Coordinates of C-alpha atoms and ligand atoms in Angstrom, one line a residue:
M17 CA -46.2 -12.0 -15.0
K18 CA -45.9 -15.5 -13.5
I19 CA -42.9 -16.3 -11.4
V20 CA -41.4 -19.6 -12.5
K21 CA -39.0 -21.8 -10.5
I22 CA -36.9 -24.4 -12.1
A23 CA -35.0 -26.9 -9.9
I24 CA -32.0 -28.9 -11.3
D25 CA -30.6 -31.6 -9.0
G26 CA -28.2 -34.4 -9.5
P27 CA -24.9 -35.8 -8.4
A28 CA -21.5 -34.0 -8.6
A29 CA -20.1 -33.0 -12.0
A30 CA -23.3 -34.1 -13.9
G31 CA -23.0 -30.8 -15.8
K32 CA -25.8 -29.1 -13.8
S33 CA -24.3 -25.7 -13.4
T34 CA -23.3 -25.3 -17.1
V35 CA -26.7 -26.3 -18.2
A36 CA -28.6 -24.3 -15.5
Q37 CA -26.7 -21.2 -16.5
L38 CA -27.6 -21.6 -20.1
V39 CA -31.2 -22.3 -19.4
A40 CA -31.4 -19.2 -17.1
K41 CA -29.8 -17.1 -19.8
E42 CA -32.2 -18.3 -22.5
L43 CA -35.2 -17.6 -20.2
N44 CA -33.7 -14.4 -18.7
F45 CA -34.1 -15.9 -15.2
V46 CA -31.8 -15.6 -12.2
Y47 CA -29.3 -18.5 -11.9
I48 CA -28.5 -19.7 -8.4
D49 CA -25.6 -22.1 -7.8
T50 CA -26.3 -23.5 -4.4
G51 CA -23.2 -25.7 -4.4
A52 CA -21.1 -22.6 -4.6
M53 CA -22.6 -21.5 -1.2
Y54 CA -21.6 -24.8 0.5
R55 CA -18.1 -24.3 -1.1
A56 CA -17.8 -20.8 0.3
V57 CA -18.5 -22.1 3.8
T58 CA -15.8 -24.7 3.2
V59 CA -13.3 -22.0 2.2
F60 CA -14.1 -20.1 5.4
C61 CA -13.5 -23.1 7.6
L62 CA -10.3 -24.1 5.8
E63 CA -9.0 -20.5 6.0
H64 CA -9.7 -20.4 9.8
N65 CA -8.3 -23.9 10.6
I66 CA -11.8 -25.1 11.5
S67 CA -12.1 -28.9 10.8
C68 CA -14.9 -29.3 8.3
Q69 CA -15.9 -32.5 10.2
D70 CA -16.3 -30.6 13.5
E71 CA -20.0 -30.0 13.4
R72 CA -20.2 -27.8 16.5
K73 CA -17.3 -25.5 15.5
V74 CA -18.6 -25.2 11.9
A75 CA -22.0 -24.3 13.2
D76 CA -20.5 -21.7 15.5
A77 CA -18.6 -20.1 12.6
L78 CA -21.8 -19.4 10.6
K79 CA -22.4 -16.2 12.5
D80 CA -19.2 -14.8 11.0
I81 CA -20.0 -15.8 7.4
E82 CA -21.7 -13.6 4.8
I83 CA -22.0 -15.0 1.3
T84 CA -23.1 -12.9 -1.7
L85 CA -23.9 -14.2 -5.2
Y86 CA -23.6 -11.8 -8.1
P87 CA -25.4 -11.7 -11.4
D88 CA -22.1 -12.4 -13.2
H89 CA -22.0 -15.7 -11.2
S90 CA -19.1 -14.6 -9.0
I91 CA -19.4 -15.2 -5.3
S92 CA -18.0 -13.3 -2.3
L93 CA -17.2 -14.5 1.2
N94 CA -17.3 -11.6 3.7
G95 CA -16.7 -9.2 0.9
K96 CA -13.8 -11.1 -0.7
D97 CA -14.2 -12.7 -4.1
V98 CA -13.7 -16.4 -3.8
T99 CA -15.0 -17.5 -7.2
K100 CA -11.7 -19.3 -8.0
E101 CA -11.0 -20.6 -4.5
I102 CA -14.2 -22.5 -4.2
R103 CA -13.2 -24.8 -7.1
Q104 CA -9.8 -25.9 -5.6
P105 CA -9.3 -29.6 -5.0
I106 CA -9.0 -29.1 -1.2
V107 CA -12.5 -27.6 -1.3
N108 CA -13.8 -30.5 -3.4
A109 CA -12.4 -32.9 -0.8
N110 CA -14.0 -31.2 2.2
V111 CA -17.3 -29.7 0.9
S112 CA -19.4 -32.9 1.5
Y113 CA -18.6 -32.8 5.2
I114 CA -19.8 -29.2 5.3
A115 CA -22.9 -30.1 3.3
Q116 CA -23.8 -32.8 5.9
N117 CA -24.0 -30.3 8.6
K118 CA -27.7 -29.5 9.4
D119 CA -26.9 -26.0 10.8
V120 CA -25.1 -25.1 7.6
R121 CA -28.0 -26.4 5.5
L122 CA -30.6 -24.5 7.4
F123 CA -28.4 -21.3 7.2
L124 CA -28.0 -21.6 3.5
V125 CA -31.4 -22.9 2.6
K126 CA -32.9 -19.8 4.3
Q127 CA -30.8 -17.6 2.0
Q128 CA -31.6 -19.6 -1.1
R129 CA -35.4 -19.4 -0.5
K130 CA -35.1 -15.7 0.1
I131 CA -33.2 -15.1 -3.1
A132 CA -35.8 -17.0 -5.0
E133 CA -38.8 -15.3 -3.3
N134 CA -39.9 -12.8 -5.9
V135 CA -38.0 -13.7 -9.1
S136 CA -38.0 -16.5 -11.7
V137 CA -35.0 -18.7 -11.0
V138 CA -33.1 -21.7 -12.2
M139 CA -31.5 -23.2 -9.1
D140 CA -29.1 -26.1 -9.1
G141 CA -28.0 -28.3 -6.3
R142 CA -28.9 -31.6 -4.6
D143 CA -32.1 -30.9 -2.6
I144 CA -33.7 -28.1 -4.5
G145 CA -36.7 -30.2 -5.8
T146 CA -37.1 -32.1 -2.5
Y147 CA -36.4 -29.5 0.1
V148 CA -35.5 -25.9 -0.9
L149 CA -38.2 -25.3 -3.5
P150 CA -40.6 -28.2 -3.2
D151 CA -43.2 -26.3 -5.2
A152 CA -40.9 -25.6 -8.2
D153 CA -42.7 -25.6 -11.5
V154 CA -40.2 -27.8 -13.2
K155 CA -37.9 -30.3 -11.5
I156 CA -35.1 -32.0 -13.4
F157 CA -32.9 -34.8 -12.0
Q158 CA -29.8 -34.7 -14.1
I159 CA -27.5 -37.7 -14.0
A160 CA -24.6 -39.2 -16.0
S161 CA -22.3 -42.2 -15.4
V162 CA -19.5 -41.7 -13.0
E163 CA -17.0 -42.2 -15.9
T164 CA -18.6 -39.5 -18.0
R165 CA -18.7 -37.1 -15.0
A166 CA -15.1 -37.7 -14.1
K167 CA -13.9 -37.1 -17.6
R168 CA -15.9 -33.9 -17.9
R169 CA -14.5 -32.6 -14.5
Y170 CA -11.0 -33.6 -15.6
L171 CA -11.2 -31.6 -18.8
E172 CA -12.7 -28.7 -17.0
N173 CA -9.9 -28.7 -14.5
I174 CA -7.2 -28.9 -17.1
Q175 CA -8.8 -26.0 -18.9
K176 CA -8.7 -24.0 -15.7
G177 CA -5.1 -25.0 -15.0
I178 CA -6.0 -27.0 -11.9
P179 CA -3.6 -30.0 -11.7
C180 CA -5.5 -33.4 -11.3
S181 CA -5.7 -37.0 -12.3
L182 CA -8.7 -38.8 -13.9
E183 CA -8.5 -41.7 -11.4
S184 CA -8.5 -39.5 -8.3
I185 CA -11.4 -37.4 -9.7
Q186 CA -13.4 -40.6 -10.2
E187 CA -12.7 -41.9 -6.7
E188 CA -13.6 -38.5 -5.2
L189 CA -16.8 -38.2 -7.1
K190 CA -17.9 -41.7 -5.9
K191 CA -17.1 -40.7 -2.3
R192 CA -18.9 -37.4 -2.7
D193 CA -22.0 -39.1 -4.2
Y194 CA -22.0 -41.6 -1.3
I195 CA -21.8 -38.9 1.4
D196 CA -24.3 -36.6 -0.4
S197 CA -26.9 -39.5 -0.9
N198 CA -26.6 -41.0 2.6
R199 CA -26.6 -38.0 4.9
D200 CA -29.5 -37.7 7.3
F201 CA -30.9 -34.3 6.4
A202 CA -32.0 -33.4 2.9
P203 CA -29.9 -36.0 1.0
L204 CA -29.4 -36.1 -2.7
K205 CA -32.5 -37.8 -4.0
Q206 CA -34.8 -37.6 -7.0
A207 CA -38.0 -35.8 -6.1
E208 CA -41.1 -37.9 -6.9
D209 CA -42.3 -35.3 -9.4
A210 CA -38.8 -34.7 -11.0
I211 CA -38.0 -35.6 -14.6
P212 CA -34.9 -37.8 -14.8
L213 CA -32.4 -36.8 -17.5
D214 CA -29.4 -39.1 -18.3
T215 CA -26.9 -36.8 -20.0
S216 CA -24.1 -39.4 -20.4
N217 CA -24.5 -39.4 -24.2
M218 CA -25.8 -35.9 -24.7
S219 CA -24.1 -32.7 -25.6
I220 CA -24.6 -29.6 -23.5
E221 CA -26.7 -28.0 -26.2
E222 CA -28.9 -31.1 -26.4
V223 CA -29.5 -31.1 -22.6
V224 CA -30.3 -27.3 -22.6
K225 CA -32.8 -27.9 -25.5
E226 CA -34.4 -30.8 -23.8
I227 CA -34.8 -28.8 -20.5
L228 CA -36.3 -25.8 -22.4
N229 CA -38.7 -28.1 -24.1
I230 CA -39.8 -29.5 -20.8
V231 CA -40.2 -26.0 -19.4
Y232 CA -42.3 -24.8 -22.4
K233 CA -44.5 -27.9 -22.2
K234 CA -45.1 -27.5 -18.4
V235 CA -45.2 -23.8 -18.0
G236 CA -46.1 -22.5 -21.5
Y237 CA -44.5 -19.5 -23.2
I238 CA -42.3 -17.5 -20.9
H239 CA -41.7 -13.8 -20.7
G240 CA -38.4 -13.6 -18.9
Ligands
DC271 O1 -22.6 -28.9 -7.0 P1 -21.3 -28.8 -6.3 O2 -20.3 -29.9 -6.7 O3 -20.7 -27.4 -6.4 O4 -21.6 -29.0 -4.8 C1 -20.7 -29.0 -3.8 C2 -21.1 -29.9 -2.6 O5 -22.2 -29.2 -1.9 C3 -21.6 -31.3 -2.9 O6 -20.8 -32.2 -2.2 C4 -23.0 -31.4 -2.5 C5 -23.2 -30.2 -1.7 N1 -24.5 -29.6 -2.0 C6 -25.6 -29.9 -1.3 O7 -25.5 -30.7 -0.4 N2 -26.8 -29.3 -1.5 C7 -26.9 -28.4 -2.5 N3 -28.1 -27.8 -2.7 C8 -25.8 -28.1 -3.3 C9 -24.6 -28.7 -3.1

């Protein structure tokens, strides 16, 4: 049975993880949320009063960090479930600094490649098509206007009971996009062979359907 790798990249809150999870479920593939891993490192630093902008200290902390992703999409940090913590506003505000750190990236990319070694995966992030899985069979670059993304993130937060304002989310997304796209190492960038997908005016179901069509066209019928 052929192992198939699907990379879904794009800016923050473009709906990648929702879509990637549904695509993985449909194909019976493993879903890997790489952003959650950067978020877990952020939680560790915040809990240990390590400044997320202090590259050396963050790099030193990596030896004390063990992250595990579970099939139910929960995530643990040194054995503790941090699925909820990683979505808190304080984590949103700091995670881009952590993701700029080359040592952090090398540490997490190694794990991401290992998880994807022998299984069919849908992996979402920023650098999956360009750096983590450059040989992925299908690469999608999922975008949406910053207004659409802010609105989606706002509604998501309200649903989860996380207090927030639409304006501040929009500002933070712009800032995060800027940092993610302008960092030196493995920045957010569309891979040359990625298919761009603007989801501003698409429902989740339409996006999932479109990606599945692309997968079937490129890879053929799939036995998950
Ligand atoms: O997708 P997300 O919002 O959960 O990602 C959190 C942060 O991690 C975001 O600022 C970008 C960064 N990230 C990254 O640099 N590379 C990845 N493969 C995934 C996420």
